[in-house]
Amino acid sequence: DVQLVESGGGSVQTGGSLSVSCVASGDYASNYCMAWFRQAPGKEREGVAYISNRGASTGYADPVKGRFTISRDNAKNTLYLQMDSLKTEDTGVYYCAACRSCSGGVCNGDFAYWGQGTQVTVS
């Protein structure tokens, strides 16, 4: 099974940029389609962006379209999320997740593997 570890969170001012990363170990990242989720204080966890196994297909939640970019480097077993034009409502804990059963880049099973999360604070 794959293990996921996020890094790169922190604090940034409104309008700034931040990048978070997720390193996979224990299996090849290319075996999984992957996604970023986030959870704000007092709110449910929500999907932010997804990417297919080889990176050819991506998708974004409406609140982050045009501001966030998901990418992956399978040679480095690493998933990335570049966040630009950050808003206070982007504050939360960001999680990467991996799914083994994918179709067209979209998870059609469960995101069974999760990282521990990294805090992003925008003020």
mmCIF file of N, CA and C in Angstrom:
data_model
loop_
_atom_site.group_PDB
_atom_site.id
_atom_site.type_symbol
_atom_site.label_atom_id
_atom_site.label_comp_id
_atom_site.label_asym_id
_atom_site.label_seq_id
_atom_site.Cartn_x
_atom_site.Cartn_y
_atom_site.Cartn_z
ATOM 1 N N ASP A 1 0.834 -1.184 0.000
ATOM 2 C CA ASP A 1 0.000 0.000 0.000
ATOM 3 C C ASP A 1 0.880 1.248 0.000
ATOM 4 N N VAL A 2 0.315 2.319 -0.490
ATOM 5 C CA VAL A 2 1.059 3.568 -0.565
ATOM 6 C C VAL A 2 0.882 4.360 0.721
ATOM 7 N N GLN A 3 1.935 5.039 1.122
ATOM 8 C CA GLN A 3 1.876 5.988 2.227
ATOM 9 C C GLN A 3 2.121 7.389 1.663
ATOM 10 N N LEU A 4 1.405 8.375 2.221
ATOM 11 C CA LEU A 4 1.458 9.736 1.694
ATOM 12 C C LEU A 4 1.865 10.708 2.797
ATOM 13 N N VAL A 5 2.768 11.608 2.455
ATOM 14 C CA VAL A 5 3.215 12.610 3.427
ATOM 15 C C VAL A 5 3.221 13.980 2.753
ATOM 16 N N GLU A 6 2.417 14.895 3.293
ATOM 17 C CA GLU A 6 2.351 16.243 2.749
ATOM 18 C C GLU A 6 3.388 17.151 3.408
ATOM 19 N N SER A 7 3.740 18.202 2.695
ATOM 20 C CA SER A 7 4.616 19.228 3.245
ATOM 21 C C SER A 7 4.380 20.522 2.492
ATOM 22 N N GLY A 8 4.898 21.611 3.044
ATOM 23 C CA GLY A 8 4.873 22.881 2.332
ATOM 24 C C GLY A 8 3.811 23.851 2.769
ATOM 25 N N GLY A 9 2.960 23.466 3.707
ATOM 26 C CA GLY A 9 1.961 24.415 4.174
ATOM 27 C C GLY A 9 2.601 25.560 4.929
ATOM 28 N N GLY A 10 1.796 26.530 5.310
ATOM 29 C CA GLY A 10 2.310 27.665 6.051
ATOM 30 C C GLY A 10 1.316 28.798 6.055
ATOM 31 N N SER A 11 1.806 29.982 6.384
ATOM 32 C CA SER A 11 0.967 31.170 6.444
ATOM 33 C C SER A 11 1.354 32.125 5.334
ATOM 34 N N VAL A 12 0.352 32.762 4.748
ATOM 35 C CA VAL A 12 0.592 33.683 3.643
ATOM 36 C C VAL A 12 -0.489 34.750 3.683
ATOM 37 N N GLN A 13 -0.169 35.904 3.148
ATOM 38 C CA GLN A 13 -1.146 36.987 3.082
ATOM 39 C C GLN A 13 -2.095 36.800 1.901
ATOM 40 N N THR A 14 -3.252 37.392 2.025
ATOM 41 C CA THR A 14 -4.232 37.367 0.941
ATOM 42 C C THR A 14 -3.595 37.849 -0.357
ATOM 43 N N GLY A 15 -3.847 37.091 -1.418
ATOM 44 C CA GLY A 15 -3.273 37.414 -2.713
ATOM 45 C C GLY A 15 -1.941 36.755 -2.978
ATOM 46 N N GLY A 16 -1.380 36.122 -1.963
ATOM 47 C CA GLY A 16 -0.083 35.476 -2.108
ATOM 48 C C GLY A 16 -0.189 34.094 -2.692
ATOM 49 N N SER A 17 0.961 33.415 -2.735
ATOM 50 C CA SER A 17 1.049 32.082 -3.317
ATOM 51 C C SER A 17 1.702 31.117 -2.342
ATOM 52 N N LEU A 18 1.362 29.857 -2.500
ATOM 53 C CA LEU A 18 1.925 28.801 -1.670
ATOM 54 C C LEU A 18 1.865 27.505 -2.464
ATOM 55 N N SER A 19 2.833 26.658 -2.240
ATOM 56 C CA SER A 19 2.831 25.357 -2.905
ATOM 57 C C SER A 19 2.925 24.273 -1.853
ATOM 58 N N VAL A 20 2.116 23.238 -1.982
ATOM 59 C CA VAL A 20 2.192 22.087 -1.101
ATOM 60 C C VAL A 20 2.545 20.856 -1.921
ATOM 61 N N SER A 21 3.224 19.921 -1.285
ATOM 62 C CA SER A 21 3.675 18.706 -1.954
ATOM 63 C C SER A 21 3.218 17.488 -1.176
ATOM 64 N N CYS A 22 3.193 16.364 -1.859
ATOM 65 C CA CYS A 22 2.806 15.101 -1.239
ATOM 66 C C CYS A 22 3.698 14.013 -1.827
ATOM 67 N N VAL A 23 4.515 13.412 -0.976
ATOM 68 C CA VAL A 23 5.415 12.353 -1.422
ATOM 69 C C VAL A 23 4.804 10.998 -1.109
ATOM 70 N N ALA A 24 4.781 10.147 -2.108
ATOM 71 C CA ALA A 24 4.254 8.797 -1.941
ATOM 72 C C ALA A 24 5.399 7.815 -1.754
ATOM 73 N N SER A 25 5.184 6.831 -0.897
ATOM 74 C CA SER A 25 6.167 5.766 -0.691
ATOM 75 C C SER A 25 5.440 4.453 -0.524
ATOM 76 N N GLY A 26 6.163 3.370 -0.733
ATOM 77 C CA GLY A 26 5.581 2.051 -0.567
ATOM 78 C C GLY A 26 4.967 1.474 -1.818
ATOM 79 N N ASP A 27 4.781 2.292 -2.826
ATOM 80 C CA ASP A 27 4.220 1.845 -4.097
ATOM 81 C C ASP A 27 4.490 2.946 -5.118
ATOM 82 N N TYR A 28 4.324 2.610 -6.376
ATOM 83 C CA TYR A 28 4.505 3.621 -7.419
ATOM 84 C C TYR A 28 3.303 4.557 -7.445
ATOM 85 N N ALA A 29 3.566 5.857 -7.409
ATOM 86 C CA ALA A 29 2.473 6.837 -7.446
ATOM 87 C C ALA A 29 1.652 6.698 -8.718
ATOM 88 N N SER A 30 2.284 6.233 -9.781
ATOM 89 C CA SER A 30 1.586 6.114 -11.064
ATOM 90 C C SER A 30 0.485 5.047 -11.030
ATOM 91 N N ASN A 31 0.479 4.233 -9.986
ATOM 92 C CA ASN A 31 -0.590 3.245 -9.837
ATOM 93 C C ASN A 31 -1.893 3.855 -9.344
ATOM 94 N N TYR A 32 -1.852 5.161 -9.032
ATOM 95 C CA TYR A 32 -2.988 5.814 -8.406
ATOM 96 C C TYR A 32 -3.362 7.107 -9.119
ATOM 97 N N CYS A 33 -4.665 7.356 -9.269
ATOM 98 C CA CYS A 33 -5.079 8.723 -9.529
ATOM 99 C C CYS A 33 -5.145 9.398 -8.160
ATOM 100 N N MET A 34 -4.932 10.700 -8.142
ATOM 101 C CA MET A 34 -4.751 11.359 -6.865
ATOM 102 C C MET A 34 -5.533 12.665 -6.815
ATOM 103 N N ALA A 35 -5.632 13.193 -5.625
ATOM 104 C CA ALA A 35 -6.417 14.417 -5.447
ATOM 105 C C ALA A 35 -5.945 15.165 -4.212
ATOM 106 N N TRP A 36 -6.290 16.419 -4.185
ATOM 107 C CA TRP A 36 -6.126 17.243 -2.992
ATOM 108 C C TRP A 36 -7.501 17.558 -2.421
ATOM 109 N N PHE A 37 -7.609 17.432 -1.122
ATOM 110 C CA PHE A 37 -8.799 17.825 -0.389
ATOM 111 C C PHE A 37 -8.383 18.873 0.650
ATOM 112 N N ARG A 38 -9.375 19.567 1.191
ATOM 113 C CA ARG A 38 -9.086 20.492 2.279
ATOM 114 C C ARG A 38 -10.243 20.500 3.257
ATOM 115 N N GLN A 39 -9.926 20.869 4.480
ATOM 116 C CA GLN A 39 -10.954 20.979 5.503
ATOM 117 C C GLN A 39 -10.712 22.258 6.293
ATOM 118 N N ALA A 40 -11.686 23.152 6.221
ATOM 119 C CA ALA A 40 -11.630 24.392 6.974
ATOM 120 C C ALA A 40 -12.216 24.169 8.361
ATOM 121 N N PRO A 41 -11.856 24.990 9.316
ATOM 122 C CA PRO A 41 -12.389 24.838 10.668
ATOM 123 C C PRO A 41 -13.911 24.856 10.674
ATOM 124 N N GLY A 42 -14.509 23.849 11.300
ATOM 125 C CA GLY A 42 -15.951 23.791 11.412
ATOM 126 C C GLY A 42 -16.687 23.376 10.158
ATOM 127 N N LYS A 43 -15.931 22.995 9.124
ATOM 128 C CA LYS A 43 -16.572 22.602 7.865
ATOM 129 C C LYS A 43 -16.183 21.184 7.486
ATOM 130 N N GLU A 44 -16.947 20.610 6.576
ATOM 131 C CA GLU A 44 -16.631 19.273 6.095
ATOM 132 C C GLU A 44 -15.464 19.328 5.102
ATOM 133 N N ARG A 45 -14.786 18.204 4.989
ATOM 134 C CA ARG A 45 -13.695 18.113 4.018
ATOM 135 C C ARG A 45 -14.268 18.195 2.605
ATOM 136 N N GLU A 46 -13.590 18.907 1.729
ATOM 137 C CA GLU A 46 -14.060 19.083 0.357
ATOM 138 C C GLU A 46 -12.934 18.807 -0.634
ATOM 139 N N GLY A 47 -13.306 18.335 -1.802
ATOM 140 C CA GLY A 47 -12.329 18.111 -2.855
ATOM 141 C C GLY A 47 -11.886 19.415 -3.473
ATOM 142 N N VAL A 48 -10.628 19.520 -3.784
ATOM 143 C CA VAL A 48 -10.059 20.734 -4.370
ATOM 144 C C VAL A 48 -9.672 20.507 -5.825
ATOM 145 N N ALA A 49 -8.932 19.434 -6.081
ATOM 146 C CA ALA A 49 -8.458 19.155 -7.434
ATOM 147 C C ALA A 49 -8.100 17.682 -7.534
ATOM 148 N N TYR A 50 -8.195 17.151 -8.768
ATOM 149 C CA TYR A 50 -7.794 15.760 -8.975
ATOM 150 C C TYR A 50 -6.895 15.684 -10.203
ATOM 151 N N ILE A 51 -6.173 14.576 -10.307
ATOM 152 C CA ILE A 51 -5.283 14.373 -11.439
ATOM 153 C C ILE A 51 -5.214 12.889 -11.753
ATOM 154 N N SER A 52 -5.142 12.561 -13.030
ATOM 155 C CA SER A 52 -5.089 11.170 -13.457
ATOM 156 C C SER A 52 -3.714 10.570 -13.180
ATOM 157 N N ASN A 53 -3.609 9.264 -13.383
ATOM 158 C CA ASN A 53 -2.384 8.529 -13.037
ATOM 159 C C ASN A 53 -1.140 9.128 -13.692
ATOM 160 N N ARG A 54 -1.270 9.481 -14.958
ATOM 161 C CA ARG A 54 -0.090 9.984 -15.678
ATOM 162 C C ARG A 54 -0.099 11.506 -15.782
ATOM 163 N N GLY A 55 -1.132 12.146 -15.234
ATOM 164 C CA GLY A 55 -1.180 13.602 -15.233
ATOM 165 C C GLY A 55 -1.847 14.222 -16.441
ATOM 166 N N ALA A 56 -2.404 13.407 -17.318
ATOM 167 C CA ALA A 56 -2.984 13.951 -18.550
ATOM 168 C C ALA A 56 -4.319 14.633 -18.313
ATOM 169 N N SER A 57 -4.993 14.248 -17.257
ATOM 170 C CA SER A 57 -6.318 14.793 -16.980
ATOM 171 C C SER A 57 -6.351 15.403 -15.589
ATOM 172 N N THR A 58 -6.893 16.601 -15.486
ATOM 173 C CA THR A 58 -7.035 17.274 -14.193
ATOM 174 C C THR A 58 -8.429 17.890 -14.085
ATOM 175 N N GLY A 59 -8.822 18.168 -12.863
ATOM 176 C CA GLY A 59 -10.098 18.835 -12.630
ATOM 177 C C GLY A 59 -10.035 19.633 -11.345
ATOM 178 N N TYR A 60 -10.858 20.663 -11.262
ATOM 179 C CA TYR A 60 -10.805 21.573 -10.125
ATOM 180 C C TYR A 60 -12.195 21.895 -9.616
ATOM 181 N N ALA A 61 -12.278 22.128 -8.319
ATOM 182 C CA ALA A 61 -13.508 22.632 -7.736
ATOM 183 C C ALA A 61 -13.685 24.084 -8.170
ATOM 184 N N ASP A 62 -14.923 24.504 -8.317
ATOM 185 C CA ASP A 62 -15.193 25.856 -8.808
ATOM 186 C C ASP A 62 -14.492 26.956 -8.007
ATOM 187 N N PRO A 63 -14.447 26.863 -6.665
ATOM 188 C CA PRO A 63 -13.835 27.960 -5.893
ATOM 189 C C PRO A 63 -12.353 28.186 -6.182
ATOM 190 N N VAL A 64 -11.668 27.183 -6.758
ATOM 191 C CA VAL A 64 -10.225 27.313 -6.965
ATOM 192 C C VAL A 64 -9.834 27.355 -8.430
ATOM 193 N N LYS A 65 -10.791 27.207 -9.332
ATOM 194 C CA LYS A 65 -10.482 27.220 -10.763
ATOM 195 C C LYS A 65 -9.795 28.521 -11.149
ATOM 196 N N GLY A 66 -8.726 28.369 -11.925
ATOM 197 C CA GLY A 66 -7.986 29.538 -12.373
ATOM 198 C C GLY A 66 -6.968 30.056 -11.378
ATOM 199 N N ARG A 67 -6.988 29.523 -10.148
ATOM 200 C CA ARG A 67 -6.046 29.966 -9.116
ATOM 201 C C ARG A 67 -5.107 28.842 -8.662
ATOM 202 N N PHE A 68 -5.593 27.612 -8.655
ATOM 203 C CA PHE A 68 -4.806 26.468 -8.198
ATOM 204 C C PHE A 68 -4.411 25.606 -9.394
ATOM 205 N N THR A 69 -3.250 24.956 -9.285
ATOM 206 C CA THR A 69 -2.790 24.036 -10.314
ATOM 207 C C THR A 69 -2.283 22.758 -9.655
ATOM 208 N N ILE A 70 -2.872 21.646 -10.047
ATOM 209 C CA ILE A 70 -2.420 20.346 -9.561
ATOM 210 C C ILE A 70 -1.488 19.737 -10.597
ATOM 211 N N SER A 71 -0.440 19.096 -10.134
ATOM 212 C CA SER A 71 0.497 18.443 -11.037
ATOM 213 C C SER A 71 1.156 17.287 -10.299
ATOM 214 N N ARG A 72 1.861 16.465 -11.037
ATOM 215 C CA ARG A 72 2.546 15.334 -10.427
ATOM 216 C C ARG A 72 3.819 15.032 -11.194
ATOM 217 N N ASP A 73 4.788 14.478 -10.492
ATOM 218 C CA ASP A 73 6.026 14.001 -11.082
ATOM 219 C C ASP A 73 6.183 12.556 -10.626
ATOM 220 N N ASN A 74 5.774 11.635 -11.467
ATOM 221 C CA ASN A 74 5.802 10.227 -11.066
ATOM 222 C C ASN A 74 7.227 9.708 -10.883
ATOM 223 N N ALA A 75 8.179 10.303 -11.559
ATOM 224 C CA ALA A 75 9.577 9.897 -11.370
ATOM 225 C C ALA A 75 10.030 10.185 -9.942
ATOM 226 N N LYS A 76 9.414 11.213 -9.341
ATOM 227 C CA LYS A 76 9.735 11.580 -7.958
ATOM 228 C C LYS A 76 8.662 11.102 -6.988
ATOM 229 N N ASN A 77 7.646 10.390 -7.512
ATOM 230 C CA ASN A 77 6.546 9.918 -6.663
ATOM 231 C C ASN A 77 5.924 11.068 -5.873
ATOM 232 N N THR A 78 5.771 12.214 -6.523
ATOM 233 C CA THR A 78 5.337 13.412 -5.818
ATOM 234 C C THR A 78 4.165 14.087 -6.522
ATOM 235 N N LEU A 79 3.212 14.514 -5.701
ATOM 236 C CA LEU A 79 2.048 15.273 -6.142
ATOM 237 C C LEU A 79 2.209 16.706 -5.642
ATOM 238 N N TYR A 80 1.784 17.662 -6.443
ATOM 239 C CA TYR A 80 1.926 19.072 -6.084
ATOM 240 C C TYR A 80 0.596 19.803 -6.187
ATOM 241 N N LEU A 81 0.489 20.881 -5.438
ATOM 242 C CA LEU A 81 -0.619 21.816 -5.597
ATOM 243 C C LEU A 81 -0.052 23.227 -5.476
ATOM 244 N N GLN A 82 -0.076 23.949 -6.587
ATOM 245 C CA GLN A 82 0.352 25.338 -6.603
ATOM 246 C C GLN A 82 -0.877 26.209 -6.391
ATOM 247 N N MET A 83 -0.822 27.063 -5.387
ATOM 248 C CA MET A 83 -1.964 27.893 -5.032
ATOM 249 C C MET A 83 -1.591 29.360 -5.186
ATOM 250 N N ASP A 84 -2.267 30.042 -6.069
ATOM 251 C CA ASP A 84 -2.022 31.460 -6.322
ATOM 252 C C ASP A 84 -3.268 32.280 -5.993
ATOM 253 N N SER A 85 -3.071 33.585 -5.854
ATOM 254 C CA SER A 85 -4.185 34.495 -5.546
ATOM 255 C C SER A 85 -5.006 33.976 -4.380
ATOM 256 N N LEU A 86 -4.321 33.613 -3.332
ATOM 257 C CA LEU A 86 -4.988 32.975 -2.195
ATOM 258 C C LEU A 86 -5.946 33.928 -1.492
ATOM 259 N N LYS A 87 -7.023 33.339 -0.999
ATOM 260 C CA LYS A 87 -8.064 34.071 -0.284
ATOM 261 C C LYS A 87 -8.173 33.514 1.132
ATOM 262 N N THR A 88 -8.772 34.294 2.013
ATOM 263 C CA THR A 88 -8.911 33.826 3.393
ATOM 264 C C THR A 88 -9.716 32.533 3.450
ATOM 265 N N GLU A 89 -10.663 32.386 2.534
ATOM 266 C CA GLU A 89 -11.483 31.167 2.533
ATOM 267 C C GLU A 89 -10.726 29.932 2.067
ATOM 268 N N ASP A 90 -9.482 30.079 1.623
ATOM 269 C CA ASP A 90 -8.654 28.932 1.278
ATOM 270 C C ASP A 90 -7.969 28.336 2.511
ATOM 271 N N THR A 91 -8.119 28.982 3.644
ATOM 272 C CA THR A 91 -7.522 28.484 4.884
ATOM 273 C C THR A 91 -8.080 27.117 5.249
ATOM 274 N N GLY A 92 -7.193 26.225 5.647
ATOM 275 C CA GLY A 92 -7.623 24.908 6.068
ATOM 276 C C GLY A 92 -6.464 23.937 6.091
ATOM 277 N N VAL A 93 -6.779 22.709 6.444
ATOM 278 C CA VAL A 93 -5.792 21.633 6.376
ATOM 279 C C VAL A 93 -5.944 20.950 5.014
ATOM 280 N N TYR A 94 -4.851 20.858 4.304
ATOM 281 C CA TYR A 94 -4.848 20.286 2.969
ATOM 282 C C TYR A 94 -4.315 18.856 3.026
ATOM 283 N N TYR A 95 -5.076 17.948 2.424
ATOM 284 C CA TYR A 95 -4.743 16.535 2.415
ATOM 285 C C TYR A 95 -4.560 16.043 0.978
ATOM 286 N N CYS A 96 -3.574 15.207 0.767
ATOM 287 C CA CYS A 96 -3.526 14.490 -0.499
ATOM 288 C C CYS A 96 -4.125 13.104 -0.282
ATOM 289 N N ALA A 97 -4.663 12.551 -1.349
ATOM 290 C CA ALA A 97 -5.315 11.247 -1.277
ATOM 291 C C ALA A 97 -5.065 10.489 -2.571
ATOM 292 N N ALA A 98 -5.039 9.165 -2.456
ATOM 293 C CA ALA A 98 -4.774 8.314 -3.605
ATOM 294 C C ALA A 98 -5.872 7.277 -3.762
ATOM 295 N N CYS A 99 -6.160 6.978 -5.012
ATOM 296 C CA CYS A 99 -7.230 6.034 -5.353
ATOM 297 C C CYS A 99 -6.695 5.048 -6.368
ATOM 298 N N ARG A 100 -6.929 3.752 -6.153
ATOM 299 C CA ARG A 100 -6.433 2.733 -7.069
ATOM 300 C C ARG A 100 -7.360 2.477 -8.234
ATOM 301 N N SER A 101 -8.641 2.673 -8.029
ATOM 302 C CA SER A 101 -9.619 2.353 -9.065
ATOM 303 C C SER A 101 -10.036 3.641 -9.759
ATOM 304 N N CYS A 102 -9.531 3.838 -10.981
ATOM 305 C CA CYS A 102 -9.735 5.114 -11.654
ATOM 306 C C CYS A 102 -10.240 4.879 -13.067
ATOM 307 N N SER A 103 -11.026 5.811 -13.545
ATOM 308 C CA SER A 103 -11.516 5.753 -14.906
ATOM 309 C C SER A 103 -11.508 7.156 -15.476
ATOM 310 N N GLY A 104 -10.749 7.338 -16.553
ATOM 311 C CA GLY A 104 -10.660 8.675 -17.125
ATOM 312 C C GLY A 104 -10.062 9.683 -16.177
ATOM 313 N N GLY A 105 -9.208 9.205 -15.311
ATOM 314 C CA GLY A 105 -8.558 10.106 -14.360
ATOM 315 C C GLY A 105 -9.338 10.356 -13.106
ATOM 316 N N VAL A 106 -10.550 9.882 -13.057
ATOM 317 C CA VAL A 106 -11.425 10.114 -11.915
ATOM 318 C C VAL A 106 -11.509 8.855 -11.069
ATOM 319 N N CYS A 107 -11.451 9.027 -9.767
ATOM 320 C CA CYS A 107 -11.571 7.906 -8.858
ATOM 321 C C CYS A 107 -12.986 7.347 -8.921
ATOM 322 N N ASN A 108 -13.102 6.069 -9.267
ATOM 323 C CA ASN A 108 -14.436 5.468 -9.277
ATOM 324 C C ASN A 108 -14.580 4.420 -8.183
ATOM 325 N N GLY A 109 -13.677 4.498 -7.215
ATOM 326 C CA GLY A 109 -13.778 3.660 -6.023
ATOM 327 C C GLY A 109 -13.723 4.548 -4.809
ATOM 328 N N ASP A 110 -12.796 4.265 -3.944
ATOM 329 C CA ASP A 110 -12.607 5.075 -2.749
ATOM 330 C C ASP A 110 -11.209 5.663 -2.735
ATOM 331 N N PHE A 111 -11.101 6.861 -2.163
ATOM 332 C CA PHE A 111 -9.780 7.379 -1.835
ATOM 333 C C PHE A 111 -9.364 6.681 -0.538
ATOM 334 N N ALA A 112 -8.674 5.574 -0.685
ATOM 335 C CA ALA A 112 -8.379 4.725 0.465
ATOM 336 C C ALA A 112 -7.125 5.154 1.216
ATOM 337 N N TYR A 113 -6.333 5.999 0.592
ATOM 338 C CA TYR A 113 -5.041 6.364 1.178
ATOM 339 C C TYR A 113 -4.968 7.869 1.334
ATOM 340 N N TRP A 114 -4.591 8.290 2.543
ATOM 341 C CA TRP A 114 -4.586 9.707 2.877
ATOM 342 C C TRP A 114 -3.296 10.089 3.600
ATOM 343 N N GLY A 115 -2.865 11.317 3.363
ATOM 344 C CA GLY A 115 -1.770 11.852 4.150
ATOM 345 C C GLY A 115 -2.297 12.424 5.453
ATOM 346 N N GLN A 116 -1.376 12.951 6.251
ATOM 347 C CA GLN A 116 -1.742 13.457 7.562
ATOM 348 C C GLN A 116 -2.238 14.902 7.511
ATOM 349 N N GLY A 117 -2.014 15.571 6.388
ATOM 350 C CA GLY A 117 -2.481 16.934 6.212
ATOM 351 C C GLY A 117 -1.407 17.971 6.520
ATOM 352 N N THR A 118 -1.547 19.118 5.880
ATOM 353 C CA THR A 118 -0.649 20.241 6.136
ATOM 354 C C THR A 118 -1.494 21.521 6.208
ATOM 355 N N GLN A 119 -1.199 22.355 7.189
ATOM 356 C CA GLN A 119 -2.010 23.542 7.440
ATOM 357 C C GLN A 119 -1.639 24.673 6.485
ATOM 358 N N VAL A 120 -2.666 25.277 5.895
ATOM 359 C CA VAL A 120 -2.505 26.476 5.081
ATOM 360 C C VAL A 120 -3.365 27.570 5.702
ATOM 361 N N THR A 121 -2.735 28.691 6.028
ATOM 362 C CA THR A 121 -3.450 29.794 6.647
ATOM 363 C C THR A 121 -3.269 31.051 5.802
ATOM 364 N N VAL A 122 -4.371 31.654 5.391
ATOM 365 C CA VAL A 122 -4.346 32.865 4.581
ATOM 366 C C VAL A 122 -4.999 33.988 5.387
ATOM 367 N N SER A 123 -4.281 35.073 5.578
ATOM 368 C CA SER A 123 -4.828 36.168 6.380
ATOM 369 C C SER A 123 -4.506 37.527 5.758
#
